[in-house]
Coordinates of N, CA and C and ligand atoms in Angstrom, one line a residue:
X1 N 98.9 5.1 80.5 CA 99.6 3.9 80.9 C 99.1 3.5 82.3
X2 N 98.9 2.2 82.5 CA 98.4 1.7 83.8 C 99.5 1.9 84.8
X3 N 99.2 1.9 86.1 CA 100.2 2.1 87.1 C 101.1 0.9 87.1
X4 N 102.4 1.1 87.2 CA 103.3 0.0 87.1 C 103.8 -0.4 88.5
X5 N 104.1 -1.6 88.7 CA 104.6 -2.1 90.0 C 106.1 -1.6 90.0
X6 N 106.6 -1.5 91.3 CA 108.0 -1.0 91.4 C 108.9 -2.0 90.7
X7 N 108.8 -3.3 90.9 CA 109.7 -4.2 90.4 C 109.7 -4.2 88.9
X8 N 108.4 -4.2 88.3 CA 108.3 -4.2 86.9 C 108.9 -2.9 86.3
X9 N 108.7 -1.8 87.0 CA 109.2 -0.5 86.3 C 110.7 -0.4 86.4
X10 N 111.3 -1.0 87.3 CA 112.8 -0.9 87.4 C 113.4 -1.6 86.1
X11 N 112.7 -2.5 85.5 CA 113.2 -3.1 84.3 C 113.1 -2.1 83.2
X12 N 114.2 -1.7 82.5 CA 114.2 -0.8 81.4 C 113.5 0.5 81.8
X13 N 113.9 1.0 83.0 CA 113.2 2.2 83.5 C 113.6 3.5 82.7
X14 N 114.7 3.4 82.0 CA 115.1 4.5 81.1 C 114.1 4.9 80.1
X15 N 113.3 3.9 79.7 CA 112.2 4.2 78.7 C 111.3 5.2 79.2
X16 N 111.0 5.2 80.6 CA 110.2 6.2 81.2 C 110.8 7.5 81.1
X17 N 112.1 7.6 81.2 CA 112.8 8.9 81.2 C 112.8 9.4 79.7
X18 N 112.8 8.5 78.7 CA 112.7 9.0 77.4 C 111.4 9.8 77.2
X19 N 110.3 9.3 77.9 CA 109.0 10.0 77.8 C 109.0 11.4 78.5
X20 N 109.6 11.4 79.7 CA 109.5 12.7 80.5 C 110.7 13.6 80.3
X21 N 111.6 13.3 79.4 CA 112.9 14.1 79.2 C 112.6 15.6 79.0
X22 N 111.7 15.9 78.1 CA 111.5 17.4 77.9 C 111.1 18.2 79.1
X23 N 110.5 17.5 80.1 CA 110.0 18.3 81.3 C 110.9 17.9 82.5
X24 N 111.9 17.1 82.3 CA 112.6 16.5 83.5 C 113.3 17.6 84.3
X25 N 114.0 18.5 83.7 CA 114.8 19.5 84.5 C 113.8 20.5 85.2
X26 N 112.8 20.9 84.5 CA 111.8 21.8 85.2 C 111.1 21.1 86.4
X27 N 110.8 19.8 86.2 CA 110.1 19.1 87.3 C 111.1 18.9 88.5
X28 N 112.3 18.6 88.2 CA 113.3 18.5 89.3 C 113.4 19.8 90.1
X29 N 113.5 20.9 89.5 CA 113.6 22.2 90.2 C 112.3 22.4 91.0
X30 N 111.2 22.2 90.4 CA 109.9 22.5 91.0 C 109.6 21.5 92.2
X31 N 109.8 20.3 92.0 CA 109.5 19.3 93.0 C 110.4 19.3 94.2
X32 N 111.6 19.8 94.0 CA 112.6 19.9 95.1 C 112.8 21.3 95.6
X33 N 112.0 22.3 95.1 CA 112.2 23.7 95.5 C 113.6 24.1 95.2
X34 N 114.2 23.7 94.1 CA 115.6 24.0 93.6 C 116.6 23.4 94.6
X35 N 116.3 22.6 95.5 CA 117.3 22.0 96.4 C 118.2 21.1 95.6
X36 N 117.7 20.5 94.6 CA 118.5 19.5 93.8 C 119.8 20.2 93.3
X37 N 119.7 21.5 92.9 CA 120.9 22.2 92.4 C 121.9 22.3 93.5
X38 N 121.5 22.7 94.7 CA 122.4 22.8 95.9 C 123.0 21.4 96.2
X39 N 122.2 20.4 96.1 CA 122.8 19.0 96.5 C 123.8 18.6 95.5
X40 N 123.6 18.9 94.2 CA 124.6 18.5 93.2 C 125.9 19.3 93.4
X41 N 125.8 20.6 93.8 CA 127.0 21.4 94.0 C 127.8 20.8 95.2
X42 N 127.0 20.3 96.2 CA 127.7 19.8 97.4 C 128.5 18.5 97.1
X43 N 128.1 17.8 96.0 CA 128.8 16.5 95.6 C 130.3 16.8 95.4
X44 N 130.6 18.0 94.9 CA 132.0 18.4 94.6 C 132.9 18.4 95.8
X45 N 132.3 18.6 97.0 CA 133.1 18.6 98.2 C 133.6 17.2 98.6
X46 N 133.1 16.1 97.9 CA 133.5 14.8 98.2 C 134.5 14.2 97.2
X47 N 135.0 15.1 96.3 CA 136.0 14.7 95.3 C 137.3 14.5 96.1
X48 N 138.3 13.7 95.6 CA 139.6 13.7 96.3 C 140.4 14.8 95.8
X49 N 141.7 14.9 96.3 CA 142.5 16.1 96.0 C 143.2 16.1 94.7
X50 N 143.1 15.0 93.9 CA 143.8 15.0 92.6 C 143.5 16.2 91.7
X51 N 144.5 16.7 91.1 CA 144.2 17.8 90.1 C 143.8 17.1 88.8
X52 N 143.3 17.9 87.9 CA 142.9 17.4 86.5 C 142.1 16.1 86.5
X53 N 141.1 16.1 87.4 CA 140.3 14.9 87.5 C 139.4 14.5 86.3
X54 N 139.3 13.2 86.1 CA 138.3 12.7 85.2 C 137.2 12.1 86.0
X55 N 135.9 12.4 85.5 CA 134.8 11.9 86.2 C 133.9 11.1 85.3
X56 N 133.4 10.0 85.8 CA 132.3 9.3 85.0 C 131.1 9.4 85.8
X57 N 130.0 10.0 85.1 CA 128.8 10.2 85.8 C 127.8 9.2 85.2
X58 N 127.3 8.3 86.1 CA 126.4 7.2 85.7 C 125.0 7.7 85.8
X59 N 124.1 7.2 84.9 CA 122.7 7.7 84.8 C 122.7 9.2 84.8
X60 N 123.5 9.7 83.9 CA 123.8 11.2 83.8 C 122.5 12.0 83.4
X61 N 121.6 11.4 82.7 CA 120.4 12.1 82.3 C 120.7 13.3 81.5
X62 N 120.3 14.5 81.9 CA 120.5 15.7 81.1 C 121.8 16.4 81.6
X63 N 122.7 15.6 82.2 CA 124.1 16.0 82.4 C 124.3 17.1 83.6
X64 N 123.3 17.2 84.4 CA 123.4 18.3 85.5 C 124.6 18.0 86.4
X65 N 124.9 16.8 86.7 CA 126.0 16.5 87.7 C 127.4 17.0 87.0
X66 N 127.6 16.6 85.8 CA 128.9 17.0 85.1 C 129.0 18.5 85.0
X67 N 127.9 19.1 84.5 CA 127.9 20.6 84.3 C 128.2 21.3 85.7
X68 N 127.6 20.7 86.7 CA 127.8 21.4 88.0 C 129.2 21.2 88.5
X69 N 129.7 19.9 88.4 CA 131.1 19.7 88.9 C 132.1 20.5 88.2
X70 N 132.0 20.7 86.9 CA 133.1 21.5 86.2 C 132.9 23.0 86.5
X71 N 131.6 23.3 86.9 CA 131.4 24.7 87.3 C 132.0 25.0 88.6
X72 N 131.8 24.1 89.6 CA 132.2 24.5 91.0 C 133.6 24.0 91.4
X73 N 134.1 23.0 90.6 CA 135.4 22.5 91.1 C 136.5 22.6 90.0
X74 N 137.5 23.4 90.3 CA 138.6 23.6 89.4 C 139.4 22.3 89.2
X75 N 139.1 21.3 90.1 CA 139.9 20.0 90.1 C 139.4 19.1 88.9
X76 N 138.1 19.4 88.4 CA 137.6 18.5 87.4 C 137.9 19.1 86.0
X77 N 138.6 18.2 85.2 CA 139.0 18.7 83.9 C 138.1 18.1 82.8
X78 N 137.8 16.8 82.9 CA 137.0 16.1 81.9 C 136.0 15.2 82.5
X79 N 134.9 15.0 81.8 CA 133.8 14.1 82.3 C 133.2 13.3 81.2
X80 N 132.7 12.1 81.5 CA 131.9 11.3 80.6 C 130.6 10.9 81.3
X81 N 129.5 11.2 80.6 CA 128.2 10.8 81.2 C 127.6 9.6 80.5
X82 N 127.1 8.7 81.2 CA 126.5 7.4 80.6 C 125.1 7.3 81.0
X83 N 124.2 7.0 80.1 CA 122.8 6.9 80.3 C 122.2 6.0 79.2
X84 N 121.1 5.4 79.6 CA 120.4 4.5 78.6 C 119.3 5.3 77.8
X85 N 118.9 6.5 78.3 CA 117.9 7.2 77.6 C 118.4 8.2 76.6
X86 N 118.2 8.0 75.4 CA 118.7 8.9 74.3 C 118.1 10.2 74.4
X87 N 116.8 10.3 74.8 CA 116.1 11.6 74.9 C 116.8 12.5 76.0
X88 N 117.1 11.9 77.1 CA 117.7 12.6 78.2 C 119.1 13.1 77.7
X89 N 119.9 12.2 77.1 CA 121.2 12.5 76.6 C 121.2 13.6 75.5
X90 N 120.1 13.6 74.7 CA 120.0 14.7 73.7 C 119.9 16.1 74.3
X91 N 119.1 16.1 75.4 CA 119.0 17.4 76.1 C 120.3 17.8 76.8
X92 N 120.9 16.8 77.4 CA 122.2 17.0 78.0 C 123.2 17.5 77.0
X93 N 123.3 17.0 75.8 CA 124.3 17.4 74.8 C 124.0 18.9 74.4
X94 N 122.7 19.2 74.3 CA 122.4 20.6 74.0 C 122.9 21.6 75.1
X95 N 122.8 21.1 76.4 CA 123.2 22.0 77.5 C 124.7 22.1 77.5
X96 N 125.4 21.0 77.2 CA 126.9 21.0 77.2 C 127.4 22.0 76.1
X97 N 126.7 21.9 74.9 CA 127.1 22.8 73.8 C 126.8 24.2 74.1
X98 N 125.7 24.5 74.7 CA 125.4 25.9 75.1 C 126.4 26.4 76.1
X99 N 126.9 25.5 77.0 CA 127.9 26.0 78.0 C 129.3 26.0 77.4
X100 N 129.5 25.6 76.1 CA 130.8 25.7 75.5 C 131.7 24.6 76.0
X101 N 131.2 23.5 76.4 CA 132.0 22.5 77.1 C 132.2 21.2 76.3
X102 N 131.9 21.2 75.0 CA 132.0 19.9 74.3 C 133.4 19.3 74.2
X103 N 134.4 20.1 74.4 CA 135.7 19.5 74.5 C 136.0 18.7 75.8
X104 N 135.2 19.1 76.8 CA 135.5 18.5 78.1 C 134.5 17.5 78.6
X105 N 133.3 17.6 78.1 CA 132.2 16.7 78.6 C 131.6 15.9 77.4
X106 N 131.6 14.6 77.5 CA 131.0 13.8 76.5 C 129.9 12.9 77.1
X107 N 128.8 12.7 76.4 CA 127.8 11.8 76.8 C 127.7 10.6 75.9
X108 N 127.6 9.4 76.5 CA 127.5 8.2 75.7 C 126.3 7.3 76.2
X109 N 125.7 6.6 75.3 CA 124.7 5.7 75.6 C 125.3 4.5 76.3
X110 N 124.7 4.0 77.4 CA 125.3 2.8 78.0 C 124.6 2.5 79.3
X111 N 124.8 1.3 79.7 CA 124.1 0.7 80.9 C 124.9 0.8 82.2
X112 N 124.3 1.3 83.2 CA 125.0 1.4 84.5 C 125.6 0.0 85.0
X113 N 125.0 -1.0 84.4 CA 125.4 -2.4 84.8 C 126.5 -2.9 84.0
X114 N 126.9 -2.2 82.9 CA 128.0 -2.6 82.1 C 128.6 -1.3 81.5
X115 N 129.2 -0.5 82.3 CA 129.7 0.8 81.9 C 130.7 0.7 80.7
X116 N 130.4 1.4 79.6 CA 131.2 1.3 78.4 C 132.5 2.1 78.5
X117 N 133.2 2.0 79.6 CA 134.5 2.7 79.9 C 135.5 1.7 80.5
X118 N 136.8 2.1 80.4 CA 137.9 1.3 80.8 C 138.0 1.1 82.3
X119 N 138.5 0.0 82.8 CA 138.7 -0.2 84.2 C 139.8 0.7 84.7
X120 N 139.7 1.1 86.0 CA 140.8 1.8 86.7 C 141.2 3.1 86.0
X121 N 140.2 3.8 85.4 CA 140.6 4.9 84.6 C 140.1 6.3 85.1
X122 N 139.2 6.3 86.1 CA 138.6 7.6 86.5 C 139.0 7.9 87.9
X123 N 139.0 9.2 88.2 CA 139.3 9.7 89.6 C 138.0 9.7 90.4
X124 N 136.9 9.9 89.8 CA 135.6 9.9 90.5 C 134.5 9.3 89.7
X125 N 133.6 8.6 90.3 CA 132.4 8.0 89.7 C 131.2 8.6 90.5
X126 N 130.3 9.2 89.8 CA 129.2 9.9 90.4 C 127.9 9.3 89.9
X127 N 126.8 9.4 90.7 CA 125.5 9.0 90.3 C 124.5 9.8 91.2
X128 N 123.6 10.5 90.5 CA 122.6 11.3 91.2 C 121.2 10.9 90.9
X129 N 120.5 10.5 91.8 CA 119.1 10.0 91.6 C 119.0 8.9 90.5
X130 N 120.0 8.1 90.5 CA 120.1 7.1 89.5 C 120.2 5.7 90.1
X131 N 120.9 5.6 91.2 CA 121.1 4.2 91.8 C 119.8 3.6 92.2
X132 N 118.8 4.4 92.5 CA 117.5 3.9 92.9 C 116.8 3.3 91.8
X133 N 117.2 3.6 90.6 CA 116.5 3.2 89.4 C 117.1 2.0 88.7
X134 N 118.2 1.5 89.1 CA 118.8 0.4 88.4 C 118.3 -0.9 89.0
X135 N 118.3 -1.9 88.2 CA 117.7 -3.2 88.7 C 118.6 -3.9 89.7
X136 N 119.9 -3.6 89.7 CA 120.8 -4.4 90.5 C 121.8 -3.4 91.1
X137 N 121.5 -3.0 92.4 CA 122.3 -1.9 93.0 C 123.8 -2.3 93.2
X138 N 124.0 -3.6 93.6 CA 125.4 -4.1 93.8 C 126.1 -4.1 92.4
X139 N 125.4 -4.5 91.4 CA 126.0 -4.5 90.0 C 126.4 -3.1 89.6
X140 N 125.6 -2.1 89.9 CA 126.0 -0.7 89.5 C 127.1 -0.2 90.3
X141 N 127.1 -0.4 91.6 CA 128.2 0.0 92.5 C 129.5 -0.7 92.1
X142 N 129.4 -2.0 91.8 CA 130.5 -2.8 91.4 C 131.2 -2.2 90.1
X143 N 130.3 -1.8 89.2 CA 130.8 -1.2 88.0 C 131.5 0.2 88.3
X144 N 130.9 0.9 89.2 CA 131.6 2.2 89.5 C 133.0 2.0 90.2
X145 N 133.0 0.9 91.0 CA 134.3 0.6 91.6 C 135.3 0.1 90.5
X146 N 134.8 -0.7 89.6 CA 135.7 -1.2 88.6 C 136.4 -0.1 87.8
X147 N 135.7 1.0 87.5 CA 136.2 2.0 86.6 C 137.1 3.1 87.3
X148 N 137.0 3.0 88.7 CA 137.8 4.0 89.4 C 139.2 3.5 89.6
X149 N 140.1 4.6 89.6 CA 141.5 4.3 89.9 C 141.6 4.0 91.4
X150 N 142.6 3.2 91.9 CA 142.7 3.0 93.3 C 142.7 4.4 94.0
X151 N 141.9 4.6 95.1 CA 141.9 5.9 95.8 C 140.8 6.8 95.2
X152 N 140.2 6.4 94.1 CA 139.2 7.2 93.4 C 137.9 7.2 94.3
X153 N 137.1 8.2 94.1 CA 135.9 8.4 94.9 C 134.6 8.1 94.2
X154 N 133.8 7.4 94.9 CA 132.4 7.1 94.4 C 131.5 8.0 95.2
X155 N 130.7 8.8 94.5 CA 129.8 9.8 95.2 C 128.4 9.6 94.7
X156 N 127.5 9.3 95.6 CA 126.1 9.0 95.3 C 125.2 10.0 95.9
X157 N 124.3 10.6 95.1 CA 123.3 11.5 95.7 C 121.9 10.8 95.4
X158 N 121.2 10.6 96.5 CA 119.9 9.9 96.3 C 118.9 10.4 97.4
X159 N 117.6 10.3 97.0 CA 116.6 10.7 98.0 C 116.7 9.7 99.2
X160 N 116.3 10.3 100.3 CA 116.2 9.4 101.5 C 115.0 9.9 102.3
X161 N 114.8 9.3 103.5 CA 113.6 9.6 104.3 C 114.1 10.3 105.6
X162 N 113.5 11.5 106.0 CA 113.9 12.1 107.2 C 113.8 11.2 108.4
X163 N 114.7 11.4 109.4 CA 114.6 10.5 110.6 C 113.6 11.0 111.6
X164 N 113.4 12.3 111.6 CA 112.4 12.9 112.5 C 111.0 12.4 112.1
X165 N 110.2 11.8 113.1 CA 108.9 11.2 112.8 C 108.0 12.3 112.2
X166 N 108.0 13.5 112.7 CA 107.1 14.6 112.2 C 107.4 14.9 110.8
X167 N 108.7 15.2 110.6 CA 109.1 15.5 109.2 C 108.8 14.4 108.2
X168 N 109.1 13.2 108.7 CA 108.8 12.0 107.9 C 107.4 11.9 107.4
X169 N 106.5 12.2 108.4 CA 105.0 12.2 108.1 C 104.7 13.2 107.0
X170 N 105.2 14.5 107.2 CA 104.9 15.5 106.1 C 105.5 15.1 104.8
X171 N 106.7 14.5 104.8 CA 107.4 14.2 103.6 C 106.7 13.1 102.9
X172 N 106.2 12.0 103.6 CA 105.5 10.9 103.0 C 104.2 11.4 102.4
X173 N 103.6 12.3 103.1 CA 102.3 12.9 102.6 C 102.6 13.6 101.2
X174 N 103.7 14.4 101.2 CA 104.1 15.1 100.0 C 104.4 14.0 98.9
X175 N 105.2 13.0 99.2 CA 105.5 12.0 98.2 C 104.3 11.3 97.6
X176 N 103.4 10.9 98.5 CA 102.3 10.1 98.1 C 101.2 10.9 97.4
X177 N 101.0 12.1 97.9 CA 99.8 12.8 97.4 C 100.0 14.0 96.5
X178 N 101.1 14.7 96.8 CA 101.4 16.0 96.0 C 102.3 15.8 94.8
X179 N 103.4 15.1 95.1 CA 104.4 14.9 94.0 C 103.8 14.2 92.8
X180 N 103.1 13.1 92.9 CA 102.5 12.5 91.7 C 101.6 13.4 90.9
X181 N 100.8 14.2 91.7 CA 99.9 15.1 91.0 C 100.6 16.2 90.2
X182 N 101.6 16.8 90.8 CA 102.3 17.9 90.1 C 103.1 17.2 88.9
X183 N 103.7 16.0 89.2 CA 104.4 15.3 88.1 C 103.5 15.0 86.9
X184 N 102.3 14.5 87.2 CA 101.4 14.2 86.2 C 100.9 15.4 85.4
X185 N 100.7 16.5 86.1 CA 100.2 17.7 85.5 C 101.2 18.2 84.5
X186 N 102.5 18.2 84.9 CA 103.5 18.8 84.0 C 104.0 17.9 83.0
X187 N 104.2 16.6 83.4 CA 104.8 15.7 82.4 C 103.8 14.9 81.6
X188 N 102.5 14.9 82.2 CA 101.5 14.2 81.5 C 101.7 12.7 81.7
X189 N 102.5 12.3 82.7 CA 102.8 10.9 82.8 C 102.7 10.5 84.3
X190 N 101.5 10.0 84.6 CA 101.2 9.7 86.1 C 102.0 8.5 86.5
X191 N 102.2 7.5 85.7 CA 102.9 6.3 86.1 C 104.3 6.7 86.5
X192 N 105.0 7.6 85.8 CA 106.4 7.9 86.1 C 106.5 8.5 87.5
X193 N 105.7 9.4 87.9 CA 105.8 10.1 89.2 C 105.2 9.3 90.3
X194 N 104.3 8.3 90.0 CA 103.8 7.4 91.1 C 105.0 6.4 91.4
X195 N 105.7 6.0 90.3 CA 106.8 5.1 90.5 C 107.9 5.8 91.3
X196 N 108.1 7.1 91.0 CA 109.2 7.8 91.8 C 109.0 7.8 93.3
X197 N 107.8 8.0 93.7 CA 107.6 8.0 95.2 C 107.7 6.7 95.8
X198 N 107.2 5.6 95.1 CA 107.3 4.3 95.6 C 108.8 3.8 95.8
X199 N 109.6 4.2 94.8 CA 111.0 3.8 94.9 C 111.7 4.5 96.0
X200 N 111.3 5.8 96.3 CA 112.0 6.5 97.4 C 111.7 5.9 98.7
X201 N 110.4 5.5 98.9 CA 110.0 4.9 100.2 C 110.7 3.6 100.5
X202 N 111.0 2.8 99.4 CA 111.5 1.4 99.7 C 113.0 1.3 99.5
X203 N 113.6 2.3 99.0 CA 115.1 2.2 98.8 C 115.9 2.4 100.1
X204 N 117.0 1.6 100.3 CA 117.7 1.7 101.5 C 118.4 3.1 101.6
X205 N 118.4 3.7 102.8 CA 119.0 4.9 103.0 C 119.8 4.9 104.3
X206 N 120.7 6.0 104.5 CA 121.5 6.1 105.7 C 122.4 4.9 105.8
X207 N 122.4 4.3 107.0 CA 123.3 3.1 107.2 C 123.0 2.0 106.3
X208 N 121.8 1.8 105.9 CA 121.4 0.7 105.0 C 122.1 0.9 103.7
X209 N 122.2 2.1 103.1 CA 122.9 2.3 101.9 C 124.4 2.2 102.0
X210 N 124.9 2.7 103.2 CA 126.4 2.6 103.5 C 126.8 1.2 103.4
X211 N 126.0 0.3 104.0 CA 126.3 -1.1 104.0 C 126.4 -1.7 102.6
X212 N 125.5 -1.2 101.7 CA 125.6 -1.6 100.3 C 126.9 -1.2 99.7
X213 N 127.4 0.1 100.0 CA 128.6 0.6 99.4 C 129.8 -0.2 99.9
X214 N 129.8 -0.6 101.2 CA 130.9 -1.4 101.8 C 130.9 -2.7 101.1
X215 N 129.7 -3.3 100.9 CA 129.6 -4.6 100.3 C 130.2 -4.6 98.9
X216 N 130.1 -3.5 98.2 CA 130.6 -3.3 96.9 C 132.1 -3.1 96.9
X217 N 132.7 -3.0 98.1 CA 134.2 -2.9 98.2 C 134.7 -1.5 98.5
X218 N 133.8 -0.5 98.8 CA 134.3 0.8 99.1 C 134.7 0.9 100.5
X219 N 135.7 1.8 100.8 CA 136.1 2.0 102.2 C 135.8 3.5 102.5
X220 N 136.0 3.8 103.8 CA 135.8 5.2 104.3 C 134.4 5.7 103.9
X221 N 133.4 4.9 104.0 CA 132.0 5.2 103.5 C 131.4 6.2 104.5
X222 N 130.8 7.3 103.9 CA 130.1 8.2 104.8 C 128.7 8.5 104.2
X223 N 127.8 8.9 105.0 CA 126.4 9.4 104.6 C 126.2 10.7 105.2
X224 N 125.8 11.7 104.4 CA 125.5 13.0 104.8 C 124.1 13.4 104.4
X225 N 123.2 13.5 105.4 CA 121.8 13.9 105.0 C 121.8 15.3 104.6
X226 N 120.9 15.6 103.6 CA 120.7 17.0 103.1 C 119.3 17.4 103.3
X227 N 119.1 18.7 103.6 CA 117.8 19.3 103.8 C 116.8 18.4 104.6
X228 N 117.1 18.3 105.9 CA 116.3 17.5 106.8 C 116.3 16.0 106.5
X229 N 117.2 15.6 105.6 CA 117.3 14.1 105.3 C 116.4 13.7 104.2
X230 N 115.9 14.6 103.4 CA 115.1 14.2 102.2 C 115.9 13.7 101.1
X231 N 117.2 14.0 101.2 CA 118.2 13.4 100.2 C 119.5 13.2 101.1
X232 N 120.4 12.3 100.5 CA 121.6 12.1 101.2 C 122.7 12.0 100.2
X233 N 123.9 12.4 100.6 CA 125.1 12.2 99.8 C 126.0 11.1 100.4
X234 N 126.2 10.1 99.7 CA 127.1 9.0 100.2 C 128.4 9.0 99.4
X235 N 129.5 8.8 100.1 CA 130.8 8.8 99.5 C 131.6 7.6 100.0
X236 N 132.5 7.1 99.1 CA 133.4 6.0 99.5 C 134.6 6.0 98.6
X237 N 135.6 5.3 99.1 CA 136.9 5.3 98.4 C 137.1 3.9 97.8
X238 N 137.6 3.9 96.5 CA 137.9 2.6 95.9 C 139.2 2.0 96.3
Ligands
SAM1 C1 116.2 10.6 87.9 S1 117.2 10.6 86.5 C2 118.7 11.3 87.1 C3 119.4 12.1 86.1 C4 120.6 13.0 86.6 N1 121.6 12.1 87.2 C5 120.2 14.0 87.5 O1 120.9 14.3 88.5 O2 119.2 14.7 87.2 C6 117.7 8.9 86.4 C7 118.4 8.5 85.1 O3 118.8 7.1 85.2 C8 118.8 6.6 83.9 N2 118.9 5.1 84.0 C9 118.0 4.3 84.5 N3 118.4 3.0 84.4 C10 119.7 3.1 83.8 C11 120.7 2.1 83.5 N4 120.5 0.8 83.7 N5 121.8 2.5 83.0 C12 122.0 3.9 82.7 N6 121.1 4.8 83.0 C13 120.0 4.4 83.6 C14 117.5 7.2 83.3 O4 117.5 7.1 81.9 C15 117.6 8.6 83.8 O5 118.2 9.5 82.9

């Protein structure tokens, strides 16, 4: 497949995930040195205090966020994962079945820009490495706000760029030269992992993304850089 432009590839980007689904989890662990696991676990610290929480996980992919949240937080009782890629969802459903969690976690096909769930019905809305991939960031954040109960928490995990110039230099070299090669080698899809680095470089992070969350109507918005700032966790209250 020819190299895709960032704008073009954001349109129906889930099709790309259908192609790389079988290798997605392996590549995540490899390309992040397993930091992605620790970052998802940390998302649980941003949940509010409600007991028996329901979570909607947007762009859920292979369900790692939901599986992690029920594992680390006794506050989470049920979760719904939404994604457009059936191949990613199929792998997620297998993982949920293996963990014996089919009564508590359900995955459904759906668009982040039109979540197929009721308004004001969830305690938390999460999205990990997904907001960067949607065509309309405000549309997706607006949907997450719509489905949250008042006081519910929106928790976003996304790649960011380190603020230290030296680290930034190393990181950009990794993103531009190493990550696409490893991605191509393992997934056989060079376009996918070339796309990945381009969207990381151009996507708003830190205060820029906090401003997007406030614009979508969230309050008490925070940004917490992870691992030298190569990822960040953003949280806000509906
Ligand atoms: C990088 S993966 C993240 C998966 C998972 N959240 C994780 O932490 O590993 C991005 C996911 O976003 C999904 N996606 C992209 N655009 C979407 C949309 N408009 N609506 C729902 N899911 C979407 C893709 O299918 C893919 O599964």
